[in-house]
Amino acid sequence: MLKVSSRGHYGLRLMTELARAHGQGPLSLSEVARVEGLPLPYLEQLVGPLRRAGLVEGTRGLHGGYRLSRDAREMTVGEILRVLEGPVSLVDCTAEGYVHGSCDREAVCMSGSLWQRIKVTVEAMLDATTLNDLMFDPGFAPGMPQLPAGLERIPVAAAATPVPGGMRSEI
């Protein structure tokens, strides 16, 4: 099924810790590892791509560490996950760079539009959610940015509950 790898999950946990410390100086990866219960060597691997993408800044030295390159209200989960996981692609025909007509079944495929709607919905949710939202609005309360038209919020506890009649999107 659809799943974010530990790379994306741990990287997002790293970024939320950096967001919590934003404005208080750099935070060491060993402190993030301790607080989040994550392996330090893995965090060291994750911070490189985040730094190269301009999402975090590093400071060397005794009181060094990492900090967000901009405010948590300006950094989306979507941009972070794309750095760590790559673009959202549920099936080949929704991948970036897909050439229409390269699939023999494209003309008769009945599920292609479903995968595209799911991709657009997932991207919209990731791009509408900031690090600030994760820190202060973990239950996706009314203060969170607007979702695309036709999409409603699902409380975290209900997110795993099947919805009668299918998806909650009209995209």
PDB file of C-alpha atoms in Angstrom:
ATOM      1  CA  MET A   1       0.000   0.000   0.000  1.00  0.00           C
ATOM      2  CA  LEU A   2       1.009   3.645   0.048  1.00  0.00           C
ATOM      3  CA  LYS A   3       3.671   4.262   2.650  1.00  0.00           C
ATOM      4  CA  VAL A   4       6.239   6.906   3.544  1.00  0.00           C
ATOM      5  CA  SER A   5       9.593   5.316   4.342  1.00  0.00           C
ATOM      6  CA  SER A   6      11.471   5.769   7.607  1.00  0.00           C
ATOM      7  CA  ARG A   7      13.605   8.294   5.715  1.00  0.00           C
ATOM      8  CA  GLY A   8      10.625  10.623   5.268  1.00  0.00           C
ATOM      9  CA  HIS A   9       9.132   9.887   8.669  1.00  0.00           C
ATOM     10  CA  TYR A  10      12.356  10.392  10.629  1.00  0.00           C
ATOM     11  CA  GLY A  11      13.269  13.411   8.537  1.00  0.00           C
ATOM     12  CA  LEU A  12       9.958  15.041   9.359  1.00  0.00           C
ATOM     13  CA  ARG A  13      10.524  14.296  13.045  1.00  0.00           C
ATOM     14  CA  LEU A  14      13.956  15.930  12.763  1.00  0.00           C
ATOM     15  CA  MET A  15      12.426  18.989  11.130  1.00  0.00           C
ATOM     16  CA  THR A  16       9.718  19.347  13.791  1.00  0.00           C
ATOM     17  CA  GLU A  17      12.392  19.316  16.501  1.00  0.00           C
ATOM     18  CA  LEU A  18      14.332  21.991  14.636  1.00  0.00           C
ATOM     19  CA  ALA A  19      11.091  23.951  14.297  1.00  0.00           C
ATOM     20  CA  ARG A  20      10.526  23.727  18.043  1.00  0.00           C
ATOM     21  CA  ALA A  21      13.990  25.163  18.664  1.00  0.00           C
ATOM     22  CA  HIS A  22      13.674  27.833  15.951  1.00  0.00           C
ATOM     23  CA  GLY A  23      14.988  31.181  17.129  1.00  0.00           C
ATOM     24  CA  GLN A  24      16.917  29.651  20.049  1.00  0.00           C
ATOM     25  CA  GLY A  25      20.120  28.864  18.181  1.00  0.00           C
ATOM     26  CA  PRO A  26      21.338  25.659  16.568  1.00  0.00           C
ATOM     27  CA  LEU A  27      20.219  22.264  17.840  1.00  0.00           C
ATOM     28  CA  SER A  28      22.616  19.338  17.827  1.00  0.00           C
ATOM     29  CA  LEU A  29      21.622  16.141  16.058  1.00  0.00           C
ATOM     30  CA  SER A  30      22.535  14.204  19.196  1.00  0.00           C
ATOM     31  CA  GLU A  31      19.882  16.207  21.076  1.00  0.00           C
ATOM     32  CA  VAL A  32      17.318  15.463  18.354  1.00  0.00           C
ATOM     33  CA  ALA A  33      18.282  11.782  18.480  1.00  0.00           C
ATOM     34  CA  ARG A  34      17.844  11.739  22.266  1.00  0.00           C
ATOM     35  CA  VAL A  35      14.496  13.557  22.299  1.00  0.00           C
ATOM     36  CA  GLU A  36      13.006  11.670  19.345  1.00  0.00           C
ATOM     37  CA  GLY A  37      14.569   8.281  20.108  1.00  0.00           C
ATOM     38  CA  LEU A  38      16.142   8.116  16.649  1.00  0.00           C
ATOM     39  CA  PRO A  39      19.546   6.751  15.612  1.00  0.00           C
ATOM     40  CA  LEU A  40      22.129   9.546  15.326  1.00  0.00           C
ATOM     41  CA  PRO A  41      23.873   8.046  12.254  1.00  0.00           C
ATOM     42  CA  TYR A  42      20.549   8.025  10.394  1.00  0.00           C
ATOM     43  CA  LEU A  43      19.870  11.670  11.289  1.00  0.00           C
ATOM     44  CA  GLU A  44      23.352  12.533  10.013  1.00  0.00           C
ATOM     45  CA  GLN A  45      22.415  10.978   6.654  1.00  0.00           C
ATOM     46  CA  LEU A  46      19.107  12.858   6.503  1.00  0.00           C
ATOM     47  CA  VAL A  47      20.428  16.316   7.323  1.00  0.00           C
ATOM     48  CA  GLY A  48      22.679  16.403   4.236  1.00  0.00           C
ATOM     49  CA  PRO A  49      19.900  16.485   1.625  1.00  0.00           C
ATOM     50  CA  LEU A  50      17.887  18.902   3.785  1.00  0.00           C
ATOM     51  CA  ARG A  51      20.881  21.243   3.971  1.00  0.00           C
ATOM     52  CA  ARG A  52      21.601  20.994   0.232  1.00  0.00           C
ATOM     53  CA  ALA A  53      17.941  21.808  -0.471  1.00  0.00           C
ATOM     54  CA  GLY A  54      18.240  24.938   1.654  1.00  0.00           C
ATOM     55  CA  LEU A  55      15.789  23.793   4.319  1.00  0.00           C
ATOM     56  CA  VAL A  56      18.308  23.710   7.172  1.00  0.00           C
ATOM     57  CA  GLU A  57      21.534  25.539   7.976  1.00  0.00           C
ATOM     58  CA  GLY A  58      24.436  24.076   9.895  1.00  0.00           C
ATOM     59  CA  THR A  59      26.874  25.682  12.306  1.00  0.00           C
ATOM     60  CA  ARG A  60      30.164  23.993  13.192  1.00  0.00           C
ATOM     61  CA  GLY A  61      31.911  24.098  16.509  1.00  0.00           C
ATOM     62  CA  LEU A  62      31.310  23.481  20.179  1.00  0.00           C
ATOM     63  CA  HIS A  63      27.857  25.077  20.227  1.00  0.00           C
ATOM     64  CA  GLY A  64      27.030  24.134  16.654  1.00  0.00           C
ATOM     65  CA  GLY A  65      24.171  22.206  15.231  1.00  0.00           C
ATOM     66  CA  TYR A  66      21.339  22.775  12.808  1.00  0.00           C
ATOM     67  CA  ARG A  67      18.460  25.195  12.504  1.00  0.00           C
ATOM     68  CA  LEU A  68      15.668  25.811  10.028  1.00  0.00           C
ATOM     69  CA  SER A  69      16.618  28.148   7.216  1.00  0.00           C
ATOM     70  CA  ARG A  70      13.268  29.941   7.529  1.00  0.00           C
ATOM     71  CA  ASP A  71      10.253  30.117   9.792  1.00  0.00           C
ATOM     72  CA  ALA A  72       8.215  26.952  10.421  1.00  0.00           C
ATOM     73  CA  ARG A  73       5.099  28.724   9.084  1.00  0.00           C
ATOM     74  CA  GLU A  74       6.799  28.998   5.695  1.00  0.00           C
ATOM     75  CA  MET A  75       8.027  25.421   5.364  1.00  0.00           C
ATOM     76  CA  THR A  76       5.624  22.734   4.154  1.00  0.00           C
ATOM     77  CA  VAL A  77       5.598  19.034   4.797  1.00  0.00           C
ATOM     78  CA  GLY A  78       5.381  18.586   1.024  1.00  0.00           C
ATOM     79  CA  GLU A  79       8.685  20.288   0.302  1.00  0.00           C
ATOM     80  CA  ILE A  80      10.417  18.342   3.083  1.00  0.00           C
ATOM     81  CA  LEU A  81       9.091  14.967   1.950  1.00  0.00           C
ATOM     82  CA  ARG A  82       9.941  15.677  -1.697  1.00  0.00           C
ATOM     83  CA  VAL A  83      13.566  16.296  -0.677  1.00  0.00           C
ATOM     84  CA  LEU A  84      13.716  13.057   1.314  1.00  0.00           C
ATOM     85  CA  GLU A  85      11.355  10.788  -0.631  1.00  0.00           C
ATOM     86  CA  GLY A  86      11.109  12.320  -4.093  1.00  0.00           C
ATOM     87  CA  PRO A  87       7.881  13.328  -5.821  1.00  0.00           C
ATOM     88  CA  VAL A  88       4.539  11.730  -4.976  1.00  0.00           C
ATOM     89  CA  SER A  89       4.033   8.906  -7.440  1.00  0.00           C
ATOM     90  CA  LEU A  90       1.482   6.222  -6.715  1.00  0.00           C
ATOM     91  CA  VAL A  91       1.749   4.409 -10.034  1.00  0.00           C
ATOM     92  CA  ASP A  92       3.935   4.896 -13.104  1.00  0.00           C
ATOM     93  CA  CYS A  93       1.384   6.988 -14.976  1.00  0.00           C
ATOM     94  CA  THR A  94       1.315   9.606 -12.178  1.00  0.00           C
ATOM     95  CA  ALA A  95       5.109   9.920 -11.993  1.00  0.00           C
ATOM     96  CA  GLU A  96       6.927  13.093 -12.993  1.00  0.00           C
ATOM     97  CA  GLY A  97       8.222  12.737 -16.512  1.00  0.00           C
ATOM     98  CA  TYR A  98       5.652  10.135 -17.521  1.00  0.00           C
ATOM     99  CA  VAL A  99       5.153  10.272 -21.283  1.00  0.00           C
ATOM    100  CA  HIS A 100       1.484   9.952 -22.185  1.00  0.00           C
ATOM    101  CA  GLY A 101       0.922   7.067 -24.514  1.00  0.00           C
ATOM    102  CA  SER A 102       3.842   5.032 -23.174  1.00  0.00           C
ATOM    103  CA  CYS A 103       1.478   2.596 -21.450  1.00  0.00           C
ATOM    104  CA  ASP A 104      -0.300   0.129 -23.724  1.00  0.00           C
ATOM    105  CA  ARG A 105      -3.382   0.243 -21.503  1.00  0.00           C
ATOM    106  CA  GLU A 106      -3.643   4.025 -21.133  1.00  0.00           C
ATOM    107  CA  ALA A 107      -6.534   4.413 -23.588  1.00  0.00           C
ATOM    108  CA  VAL A 108      -8.651   1.779 -21.829  1.00  0.00           C
ATOM    109  CA  CYS A 109      -7.431   2.136 -18.253  1.00  0.00           C
ATOM    110  CA  MET A 110     -10.326   2.689 -15.853  1.00  0.00           C
ATOM    111  CA  SER A 111      -8.195   3.467 -12.778  1.00  0.00           C
ATOM    112  CA  GLY A 112      -5.812   6.134 -14.094  1.00  0.00           C
ATOM    113  CA  SER A 113      -8.042   9.037 -13.083  1.00  0.00           C
ATOM    114  CA  LEU A 114      -8.400   7.592  -9.571  1.00  0.00           C
ATOM    115  CA  TRP A 115      -4.620   7.475  -9.086  1.00  0.00           C
ATOM    116  CA  GLN A 116      -4.289  11.012 -10.411  1.00  0.00           C
ATOM    117  CA  ARG A 117      -6.983  12.320  -8.025  1.00  0.00           C
ATOM    118  CA  ILE A 118      -5.311  10.577  -5.086  1.00  0.00           C
ATOM    119  CA  LYS A 119      -1.927  12.039  -6.061  1.00  0.00           C
ATOM    120  CA  VAL A 120      -3.355  15.562  -6.349  1.00  0.00           C
ATOM    121  CA  THR A 121      -5.157  15.191  -3.008  1.00  0.00           C
ATOM    122  CA  VAL A 122      -2.064  13.891  -1.206  1.00  0.00           C
ATOM    123  CA  GLU A 123       0.105  16.653  -2.688  1.00  0.00           C
ATOM    124  CA  ALA A 124      -2.472  19.293  -1.703  1.00  0.00           C
ATOM    125  CA  MET A 125      -2.590  18.036   1.888  1.00  0.00           C
ATOM    126  CA  LEU A 126       1.212  17.899   2.178  1.00  0.00           C
ATOM    127  CA  ASP A 127       1.606  21.353   0.631  1.00  0.00           C
ATOM    128  CA  ALA A 128      -1.131  22.852   2.832  1.00  0.00           C
ATOM    129  CA  THR A 129       0.503  21.579   6.031  1.00  0.00           C
ATOM    130  CA  THR A 130       3.394  23.547   7.492  1.00  0.00           C
ATOM    131  CA  LEU A 131       5.846  22.547  10.206  1.00  0.00           C
ATOM    132  CA  ASN A 132       4.060  25.084  12.370  1.00  0.00           C
ATOM    133  CA  ASP A 133       0.790  23.176  11.860  1.00  0.00           C
ATOM    134  CA  LEU A 134       2.446  19.964  13.022  1.00  0.00           C
ATOM    135  CA  MET A 135       3.827  21.635  16.140  1.00  0.00           C
ATOM    136  CA  PHE A 136       0.713  23.488  17.240  1.00  0.00           C
ATOM    137  CA  ASP A 137      -2.147  21.774  15.450  1.00  0.00           C
ATOM    138  CA  PRO A 138      -1.479  18.027  15.459  1.00  0.00           C
ATOM    139  CA  GLY A 139      -5.206  17.238  15.260  1.00  0.00           C
ATOM    140  CA  PHE A 140      -5.712  19.441  12.182  1.00  0.00           C
ATOM    141  CA  ALA A 141      -7.963  21.902  13.994  1.00  0.00           C
ATOM    142  CA  PRO A 142      -9.690  24.814  12.231  1.00  0.00           C
ATOM    143  CA  GLY A 143      -6.552  26.993  12.270  1.00  0.00           C
ATOM    144  CA  MET A 144      -4.855  24.897   9.597  1.00  0.00           C
ATOM    145  CA  PRO A 145      -4.577  26.325   6.062  1.00  0.00           C
ATOM    146  CA  GLN A 146      -7.487  25.712   3.719  1.00  0.00           C
ATOM    147  CA  LEU A 147      -7.592  22.460   1.806  1.00  0.00           C
ATOM    148  CA  PRO A 148      -8.509  22.397  -1.884  1.00  0.00           C
ATOM    149  CA  ALA A 149     -12.189  22.769  -2.779  1.00  0.00           C
ATOM    150  CA  GLY A 150     -14.158  19.577  -2.230  1.00  0.00           C
ATOM    151  CA  LEU A 151     -11.788  18.175   0.380  1.00  0.00           C
ATOM    152  CA  GLU A 152     -12.786  18.028   4.025  1.00  0.00           C
ATOM    153  CA  ARG A 153     -10.648  17.481   7.105  1.00  0.00           C
ATOM    154  CA  ILE A 154     -10.754  14.077   8.688  1.00  0.00           C
ATOM    155  CA  PRO A 155      -9.946  14.040  12.422  1.00  0.00           C
ATOM    156  CA  VAL A 156      -6.813  12.007  13.147  1.00  0.00           C
ATOM    157  CA  ALA A 157      -8.792   9.379  15.106  1.00  0.00           C
ATOM    158  CA  ALA A 158     -11.217   8.929  12.209  1.00  0.00           C
ATOM    159  CA  ALA A 159      -8.603   8.913   9.452  1.00  0.00           C
ATOM    160  CA  ALA A 160      -8.297   5.123   9.544  1.00  0.00           C
ATOM    161  CA  THR A 161     -12.069   4.626   9.495  1.00  0.00           C
ATOM    162  CA  PRO A 162     -13.478   3.636   6.089  1.00  0.00           C
ATOM    163  CA  VAL A 163     -15.734   6.279   4.581  1.00  0.00           C
ATOM    164  CA  PRO A 164     -19.116   5.047   3.297  1.00  0.00           C
ATOM    165  CA  GLY A 165     -19.282   5.675  -0.428  1.00  0.00           C
ATOM    166  CA  GLY A 166     -15.516   6.043  -0.900  1.00  0.00           C
ATOM    167  CA  MET A 167     -13.168   9.017  -0.897  1.00  0.00           C
ATOM    168  CA  ARG A 168     -13.986  12.398   0.625  1.00  0.00           C
ATOM    169  CA  SER A 169     -12.732  14.292  -2.390  1.00  0.00           C
ATOM    170  CA  GLU A 170     -14.559  15.746  -5.347  1.00  0.00           C
ATOM    171  CA  ILE A 171     -11.405  16.755  -7.210  1.00  0.00           C
TER     172      ILE A 171
END
